Amino acid sequence: MITSIFEDMISISSHISFPKVQWIVWSFVLLLLFGIYLQNDSFAEAATYAIITTLFYAIVIYGNAMWLIPRLYKKEKRTAYILLIILFLIVVTIGRLQLQNALYLQFFSKGKPMPTKDTSYYVMYYLSYFLSSILIFIFSIAFHLSIEYFRVREQQQLLQKRTAEAELKLLKSQVQPHFLFNTLNNIYFVAQRESPDTAVLLERLSNIMRYFVDEGTKDLIPLTTEINFIYDYIHLEKLRMRHPLQVQFDIHGEPDSLLIPPMLLIPLIENVFKHGIDKRYENNFLVAIITISEESLDAVISNRIYRSELKSGSGIMNLTSRLQLLYGSRYIFETSEKDALFYAHLNIPL
């Protein structure tokens, strides 16, 4: 039954937002409880009990789904979670009964004979309310799963939207790319005869442009393609340097068979040339160390500090947004400063 209800909620949510679905469900629950209580109680009494019951149901559902599960169950604190759930349900059940009894005695008991029941009756009475709390607790687990579903779906939709926007921008920037590549090839063959160094630069520029056109729109590309793109980018950036740039680029592990999303590493390298290099000085350097294991790819980029690395521009901010969309909480991206050096550390699962 619970599964069916949430399947209906998911179907409805394709047309309306998840918060609106919740309001609709809670309104239905309130009206249903009101109808049940109205069979034996007055209108005011039924309305009061329906509101109280709905309120305590909401406390159980939201308390478990949005507080206990994220803070205890998902952090592997299973024993503490079970103990707190039992305590939580007992407190909620007693609180609900005490409130209902107090309101009954204050407003609804006039003219009604006080029931005389034995102890076993009250035990069963409290137990029935506790069992209803357990049932609502089970429902709260399904509710939490629905929250996770909508969160993941929203992230996927946002990622698809950003991907579509990026592809549109890329298409707008591709003014007859094949014509441009053919022209570059013609210039390359001429330069190869007249100036071999210029020909090499044209080849690297052509590689970079082909990367944006052919690889930039893919979901995954070979890690070696990303690394070759970085090599070409560094080589072209070094042309602007007044003094030689010291570059250390080490790769530990075997990258040949690995696939990663495009443009994940280049923003870190680009950030070095934007903020970590001063062309007036001779001792500029860039160190990039990539370590590949069975579980993850780890990259550490370091450079000297010449200006505030915190103002790292849209490239790093876009990278952070992409990492969040692609990996959720399964990645590490952090920056630090030590001994006049700036470090950027990225770790992604493979």
Tab-separated table of C-alpha atoms in Angstrom:
chain	number	residue	atom	x	y	z
A	1	MET	CA	0.000	0.000	0.000
A	2	ILE	CA	2.762	2.418	0.953
A	3	THR	CA	4.646	1.629	-2.254
A	4	SER	CA	1.506	2.255	-4.278
A	5	ILE	CA	0.945	5.612	-2.589
A	6	PHE	CA	4.471	6.759	-3.358
A	7	GLU	CA	4.273	5.539	-6.925
A	8	ASP	CA	1.191	7.746	-7.272
A	9	MET	CA	3.052	10.644	-5.671
A	10	ILE	CA	5.959	10.222	-8.086
A	11	SER	CA	3.572	10.122	-11.034
A	12	ILE	CA	1.768	13.258	-9.854
A	13	SER	CA	5.071	15.030	-9.192
A	14	SER	CA	5.894	15.045	-12.884
A	15	HIS	CA	3.291	17.816	-13.157
A	16	ILE	CA	3.473	19.513	-9.729
A	17	SER	CA	6.269	20.076	-7.228
A	18	PHE	CA	7.076	17.719	-4.364
A	19	PRO	CA	6.082	20.243	-1.619
A	20	LYS	CA	2.648	20.577	-3.234
A	21	VAL	CA	2.330	16.783	-3.282
A	22	GLN	CA	3.014	16.747	0.463
A	23	TRP	CA	0.349	19.365	1.135
A	24	ILE	CA	-2.160	17.347	-0.878
A	25	VAL	CA	-1.317	14.113	0.993
A	26	TRP	CA	-1.484	15.750	4.428
A	27	SER	CA	-4.806	17.401	3.563
A	28	PHE	CA	-6.150	13.994	2.535
A	29	VAL	CA	-4.892	12.409	5.783
A	30	LEU	CA	-6.506	15.180	7.839
A	31	LEU	CA	-9.868	14.775	6.105
A	32	LEU	CA	-9.693	10.973	6.382
A	33	LEU	CA	-9.006	11.113	10.130
A	34	PHE	CA	-11.748	13.689	10.591
A	35	GLY	CA	-14.227	11.366	8.886
A	36	ILE	CA	-13.172	8.446	11.100
A	37	TYR	CA	-13.448	10.423	14.357
A	38	LEU	CA	-16.739	11.983	13.276
A	39	GLN	CA	-18.418	8.569	13.402
A	40	ASN	CA	-18.256	8.548	17.224
A	41	ASP	CA	-17.544	12.162	18.264
A	42	SER	CA	-18.972	15.630	17.768
A	43	PHE	CA	-17.797	17.879	14.938
A	44	ALA	CA	-15.487	19.967	17.157
A	45	GLU	CA	-14.090	16.918	18.957
A	46	ALA	CA	-13.466	15.059	15.687
A	47	ALA	CA	-11.752	18.096	14.167
A	48	THR	CA	-9.547	18.513	17.258
A	49	TYR	CA	-8.482	14.860	17.347
A	50	ALA	CA	-7.860	14.820	13.579
A	51	ILE	CA	-5.575	17.871	13.816
A	52	ILE	CA	-3.666	16.451	16.807
A	53	THR	CA	-3.224	13.036	15.171
A	54	THR	CA	-2.073	14.576	11.884
A	55	LEU	CA	0.372	16.810	13.764
A	56	PHE	CA	1.931	13.889	15.633
A	57	TYR	CA	2.070	11.793	12.458
A	58	ALA	CA	4.012	14.647	10.847
A	59	ILE	CA	6.383	14.795	13.832
A	60	VAL	CA	7.163	11.080	13.471
A	61	ILE	CA	7.569	11.183	9.683
A	62	TYR	CA	9.664	14.340	9.418
A	63	GLY	CA	11.594	13.647	12.616
A	64	ASN	CA	12.751	10.270	11.309
A	65	ALA	CA	13.103	11.092	7.600
A	66	MET	CA	14.848	14.441	7.951
A	67	TRP	CA	16.664	14.211	11.277
A	68	LEU	CA	17.279	10.716	12.644
A	69	ILE	CA	18.090	8.939	9.360
A	70	PRO	CA	20.539	11.581	8.023
A	71	ARG	CA	22.274	12.150	11.379
A	72	LEU	CA	22.419	8.599	12.720
A	73	TYR	CA	21.483	5.834	10.282
A	74	LYS	CA	23.456	7.220	7.322
A	75	LYS	CA	26.479	7.804	9.549
A	76	GLU	CA	26.579	4.117	10.550
A	77	LYS	CA	25.326	4.844	14.090
A	78	ARG	CA	22.781	2.057	13.856
A	79	THR	CA	22.558	1.159	17.569
A	80	ALA	CA	22.038	4.779	18.590
A	81	TYR	CA	19.467	5.108	15.812
A	82	ILE	CA	17.412	2.121	17.024
A	83	LEU	CA	17.512	3.251	20.667
A	84	LEU	CA	16.533	6.815	19.802
A	85	ILE	CA	13.724	5.608	17.540
A	86	ILE	CA	12.220	3.549	20.380
A	87	LEU	CA	12.545	6.472	22.805
A	88	PHE	CA	11.229	8.899	20.188
A	89	LEU	CA	8.126	6.788	19.479
A	90	ILE	CA	7.393	6.303	23.187
A	91	VAL	CA	7.656	10.053	23.872
A	92	VAL	CA	5.516	10.931	20.852
A	93	THR	CA	2.856	8.360	21.782
A	94	ILE	CA	2.637	9.500	25.406
A	95	GLY	CA	2.639	13.151	24.359
A	96	ARG	CA	-0.176	12.578	21.894
A	97	LEU	CA	-2.306	10.694	24.431
A	98	GLN	CA	-1.702	13.220	27.208
A	99	LEU	CA	-2.657	16.103	24.941
A	100	GLN	CA	-5.812	14.370	23.712
A	101	ASN	CA	-6.859	13.420	27.253
A	102	ALA	CA	-6.209	16.946	28.543
A	103	LEU	CA	-8.314	18.484	25.785
A	104	TYR	CA	-11.045	15.917	26.343
A	105	LEU	CA	-11.234	16.676	30.061
A	106	GLN	CA	-11.119	20.425	29.461
A	107	PHE	CA	-13.594	20.786	26.614
A	108	PHE	CA	-15.443	17.586	25.709
A	109	SER	CA	-16.103	15.575	28.892
A	110	LYS	CA	-18.938	17.711	30.264
A	111	GLY	CA	-22.125	15.711	30.521
A	112	LYS	CA	-20.341	12.476	29.691
A	113	PRO	CA	-19.824	9.753	32.309
A	114	MET	CA	-16.198	9.015	33.112
A	115	PRO	CA	-15.343	5.479	31.961
A	116	THR	CA	-14.097	3.048	34.570
A	117	LYS	CA	-11.705	0.620	32.994
A	118	ASP	CA	-9.263	-1.872	34.454
A	119	THR	CA	-5.487	-1.736	34.015
A	120	SER	CA	-5.433	-4.149	31.065
A	121	TYR	CA	-7.718	-1.796	29.124
A	122	TYR	CA	-5.307	1.128	29.509
A	123	VAL	CA	-2.343	-1.068	28.626
A	124	MET	CA	-4.043	-2.107	25.394
A	125	TYR	CA	-5.140	1.492	24.828
A	126	TYR	CA	-1.566	2.839	25.053
A	127	LEU	CA	-0.218	-0.141	23.113
A	128	SER	CA	-2.603	0.482	20.216
A	129	TYR	CA	-1.419	4.084	19.967
A	130	PHE	CA	2.216	2.960	20.136
A	131	LEU	CA	1.616	0.452	17.316
A	132	SER	CA	0.069	3.195	15.207
A	133	SER	CA	3.232	5.255	15.807
A	134	ILE	CA	5.313	2.301	14.603
A	135	LEU	CA	3.195	2.075	11.452
A	136	ILE	CA	3.725	5.781	10.774
A	137	PHE	CA	7.450	5.292	11.456
A	138	ILE	CA	7.555	2.630	8.711
A	139	PHE	CA	5.757	5.054	6.438
A	140	SER	CA	8.417	7.684	7.253
A	141	ILE	CA	11.116	5.395	5.808
A	142	ALA	CA	9.229	5.297	2.521
A	143	PHE	CA	8.875	9.067	2.750
A	144	HIS	CA	12.637	9.436	3.186
A	145	LEU	CA	13.220	7.270	0.116
A	146	SER	CA	10.875	9.500	-1.853
A	147	ILE	CA	12.839	12.571	-0.717
A	148	GLU	CA	16.055	10.940	-1.950
A	149	TYR	CA	14.386	10.070	-5.250
A	150	PHE	CA	13.253	13.640	-5.847
A	151	ARG	CA	16.656	15.026	-4.814
A	152	VAL	CA	18.506	12.746	-7.249
A	153	ARG	CA	16.002	13.462	-10.009
A	154	GLU	CA	16.357	17.213	-9.466
A	155	GLN	CA	20.148	16.915	-9.661
A	156	GLN	CA	19.866	14.892	-12.872
A	157	GLN	CA	17.540	17.470	-14.406
A	158	LEU	CA	19.883	20.286	-13.388
A	159	LEU	CA	22.852	18.410	-14.839
A	160	GLN	CA	20.961	17.799	-18.091
A	161	LYS	CA	20.002	21.479	-18.249
A	162	ARG	CA	23.574	22.649	-17.693
A	163	THR	CA	24.866	20.111	-20.191
A	164	ALA	CA	22.354	21.317	-22.774
A	165	GLU	CA	23.324	24.934	-22.106
A	166	ALA	CA	27.011	24.077	-22.445
A	167	GLU	CA	26.374	22.212	-25.693
A	168	LEU	CA	24.371	25.157	-27.035
A	169	LYS	CA	27.163	27.578	-26.187
A	170	LEU	CA	29.652	25.225	-27.795
A	171	LEU	CA	27.562	24.943	-30.953
A	172	LYS	CA	27.270	28.721	-31.156
A	173	SER	CA	31.039	29.010	-30.933
A	174	GLN	CA	31.652	26.411	-33.650
A	175	VAL	CA	31.579	28.533	-36.772
A	176	GLN	CA	32.188	25.999	-39.509
A	177	PRO	CA	34.755	23.998	-37.457
A	178	HIS	CA	35.669	21.677	-40.330
A	179	PHE	CA	36.447	24.651	-42.534
A	180	LEU	CA	38.572	26.081	-39.727
A	181	PHE	CA	40.453	22.799	-39.243
A	182	ASN	CA	41.115	22.523	-42.978
A	183	THR	CA	42.471	26.071	-42.962
A	184	LEU	CA	44.712	25.283	-39.996
A	185	ASN	CA	45.995	22.196	-41.791
A	186	ASN	CA	46.876	24.296	-44.844
A	187	ILE	CA	48.718	26.815	-42.661
A	188	TYR	CA	50.426	23.937	-40.863
A	189	PHE	CA	51.872	22.478	-44.087
A	190	VAL	CA	53.135	25.908	-45.157
A	191	ALA	CA	54.652	26.585	-41.733
A	192	GLN	CA	56.268	23.154	-41.708
A	193	ARG	CA	58.357	24.228	-44.708
A	194	GLU	CA	59.068	27.781	-43.566
A	195	SER	CA	59.051	27.574	-39.734
A	196	PRO	CA	58.926	24.135	-38.079
A	197	ASP	CA	58.405	25.657	-34.602
A	198	THR	CA	55.312	27.506	-35.786
A	199	ALA	CA	54.012	24.281	-37.294
A	200	VAL	CA	54.283	22.545	-33.914
A	201	LEU	CA	52.328	25.359	-32.258
A	202	LEU	CA	49.627	25.181	-34.910
A	203	GLU	CA	49.357	21.442	-34.359
A	204	ARG	CA	48.874	21.936	-30.614
A	205	LEU	CA	46.287	24.647	-31.222
A	206	SER	CA	44.454	22.339	-33.608
A	207	ASN	CA	44.504	19.566	-30.971
A	208	ILE	CA	42.974	21.900	-28.388
A	209	MET	CA	40.227	23.014	-30.757
A	210	ARG	CA	39.441	19.430	-31.722
A	211	TYR	CA	39.187	18.558	-28.033
A	212	PHE	CA	36.508	21.207	-27.490
A	213	VAL	CA	34.583	20.195	-30.607
A	214	ASP	CA	34.892	16.404	-30.472
A	215	GLU	CA	35.395	15.552	-26.783
A	216	GLY	CA	33.902	18.447	-24.824
A	217	THR	CA	30.287	17.350	-25.301
A	218	LYS	CA	30.812	13.695	-24.330
A	219	ASP	CA	29.870	12.287	-20.937
A	220	LEU	CA	33.141	10.367	-20.595
A	221	ILE	CA	36.464	10.553	-22.405
A	222	PRO	CA	39.761	8.634	-22.039
A	223	LEU	CA	41.953	10.015	-19.285
A	224	THR	CA	44.861	10.033	-21.741
A	225	THR	CA	42.904	12.451	-23.963
A	226	GLU	CA	42.440	14.825	-21.025
A	227	ILE	CA	46.139	14.582	-20.160
A	228	ASN	CA	47.228	15.254	-23.759
A	229	PHE	CA	44.925	18.268	-23.816
A	230	ILE	CA	46.618	19.567	-20.654
A	231	TYR	CA	50.063	19.071	-22.245
A	232	ASP	CA	49.022	21.107	-25.298
A	233	TYR	CA	47.468	23.811	-23.134
A	234	ILE	CA	50.580	24.162	-20.955
A	235	HIS	CA	52.820	24.313	-24.028
A	236	LEU	CA	50.799	27.158	-25.561
A	237	GLU	CA	50.574	29.065	-22.274
A	238	LYS	CA	54.355	28.904	-21.886
A	239	LEU	CA	54.676	31.018	-25.035
A	240	ARG	CA	53.384	34.030	-23.089
A	241	MET	CA	56.029	33.631	-20.405
A	242	ARG	CA	58.908	36.090	-20.332
A	243	HIS	CA	61.019	33.622	-18.375
A	244	PRO	CA	61.078	29.811	-18.586
A	245	LEU	CA	58.365	28.058	-16.602
A	246	GLN	CA	59.342	25.026	-14.548
A	247	VAL	CA	56.756	22.297	-15.086
A	248	GLN	CA	56.624	18.983	-13.245
A	249	PHE	CA	53.850	16.681	-14.446
A	250	ASP	CA	53.954	13.233	-12.877
A	251	ILE	CA	51.494	10.386	-13.415
A	252	HIS	CA	51.509	7.419	-11.059
A	253	GLY	CA	49.457	4.479	-12.246
A	254	GLU	CA	48.097	3.335	-15.594
A	255	PRO	CA	45.735	5.853	-17.284
A	256	ASP	CA	45.243	4.075	-20.621
A	257	SER	CA	41.952	2.288	-19.923
A	258	LEU	CA	40.303	4.873	-17.672
A	259	LEU	CA	37.402	7.174	-18.551
A	260	ILE	CA	36.515	10.447	-16.807
A	261	PRO	CA	34.151	13.350	-17.536
A	262	PRO	CA	35.873	15.966	-19.741
A	263	MET	CA	37.233	19.264	-18.426
A	264	LEU	CA	37.701	18.157	-14.806
A	265	LEU	CA	41.462	18.658	-14.541
A	266	ILE	CA	42.074	21.588	-16.874
A	267	PRO	CA	40.366	24.209	-14.604
A	268	LEU	CA	43.027	23.486	-11.958
A	269	ILE	CA	45.823	24.040	-14.485
A	270	GLU	CA	44.120	27.130	-15.903
A	271	ASN	CA	43.823	28.555	-12.392
A	272	VAL	CA	47.601	28.320	-11.985
A	273	PHE	CA	48.256	30.412	-15.104
A	274	LYS	CA	45.618	32.966	-14.086
A	275	HIS	CA	46.517	33.402	-10.427
A	276	GLY	CA	49.696	31.477	-9.626
A	277	ILE	CA	52.199	32.880	-12.102
A	278	ASP	CA	53.826	36.311	-12.292
A	279	LYS	CA	55.584	36.850	-15.603
A	280	ARG	CA	57.908	39.434	-14.015
A	281	TYR	CA	59.726	36.759	-12.026
A	282	GLU	CA	61.930	33.854	-13.085
A	283	ASN	CA	61.040	31.290	-10.416
A	284	ASN	CA	57.528	30.391	-11.569
A	285	PHE	CA	56.639	26.725	-11.443
A	286	LEU	CA	53.722	24.339	-11.817
A	287	VAL	CA	53.638	20.920	-10.198
A	288	ALA	CA	50.899	18.452	-11.107
A	289	ILE	CA	50.886	14.977	-9.576
A	290	ILE	CA	48.186	12.526	-10.666
A	291	THR	CA	47.852	9.242	-8.797
A	292	ILE	CA	45.624	6.500	-10.195
A	293	SER	CA	44.344	3.601	-8.100
A	294	GLU	CA	41.609	1.022	-8.594
A	295	GLU	CA	39.097	3.136	-6.685
A	296	SER	CA	39.955	6.749	-7.483
A	297	LEU	CA	41.914	9.372	-9.357
A	298	ASP	CA	43.826	11.798	-7.150
A	299	ALA	CA	45.304	15.055	-8.476
A	300	VAL	CA	47.390	17.586	-6.536
A	301	ILE	CA	48.332	20.864	-8.246
A	302	SER	CA	50.703	23.346	-6.598
A	303	ASN	CA	52.238	26.727	-7.439
A	304	ARG	CA	53.619	29.843	-5.789
A	305	ILE	CA	51.274	32.409	-4.292
A	306	TYR	CA	51.467	35.839	-5.908
A	307	ARG	CA	47.905	37.022	-5.337
A	308	SER	CA	44.776	35.841	-3.592
A	309	GLU	CA	43.955	32.352	-4.839
A	310	LEU	CA	40.469	32.669	-3.387
A	311	LYS	CA	39.519	34.877	-6.298
A	312	SER	CA	39.854	31.983	-8.657
A	313	GLY	CA	37.134	33.006	-11.082
A	314	SER	CA	34.272	31.156	-12.661
A	315	GLY	CA	36.378	28.168	-13.766
A	316	ILE	CA	36.838	26.806	-10.242
A	317	MET	CA	33.256	27.646	-9.246
A	318	ASN	CA	31.922	25.840	-12.313
A	319	LEU	CA	34.176	22.882	-11.519
A	320	THR	CA	32.752	22.692	-7.993
A	321	SER	CA	29.191	22.756	-9.339
A	322	ARG	CA	29.958	20.015	-11.876
A	323	LEU	CA	31.602	17.827	-9.236
A	324	GLN	CA	28.556	18.167	-6.995
A	325	LEU	CA	26.233	17.200	-9.821
A	326	LEU	CA	28.398	14.339	-11.081
A	327	TYR	CA	29.506	12.763	-7.802
A	328	GLY	CA	27.296	14.149	-5.021
A	329	SER	CA	29.280	13.706	-1.807
A	330	ARG	CA	31.660	11.080	-3.242
A	331	TYR	CA	34.421	13.502	-4.266
A	332	ILE	CA	37.055	15.613	-2.522
A	333	PHE	CA	37.984	19.088	-3.722
A	334	GLU	CA	39.924	21.311	-1.381
A	335	THR	CA	42.470	24.127	-1.544
A	336	SER	CA	45.105	25.137	0.981
A	337	GLU	CA	48.070	27.460	1.443
A	338	LYS	CA	51.346	26.512	3.095
A	339	ASP	CA	54.850	28.043	2.994
A	340	ALA	CA	53.871	30.579	0.291
A	341	LEU	CA	52.539	27.755	-1.893
A	342	PHE	CA	48.988	27.144	-3.074
A	343	TYR	CA	47.663	23.579	-3.294
A	344	ALA	CA	44.556	22.297	-5.056
A	345	HIS	CA	43.547	18.705	-4.305
A	346	LEU	CA	40.959	16.767	-6.303
A	347	ASN	CA	39.898	13.168	-5.716
A	348	ILE	CA	37.144	11.491	-7.756
A	349	PRO	CA	35.917	7.881	-7.770
A	350	LEU	CA	36.541	5.680	-10.798
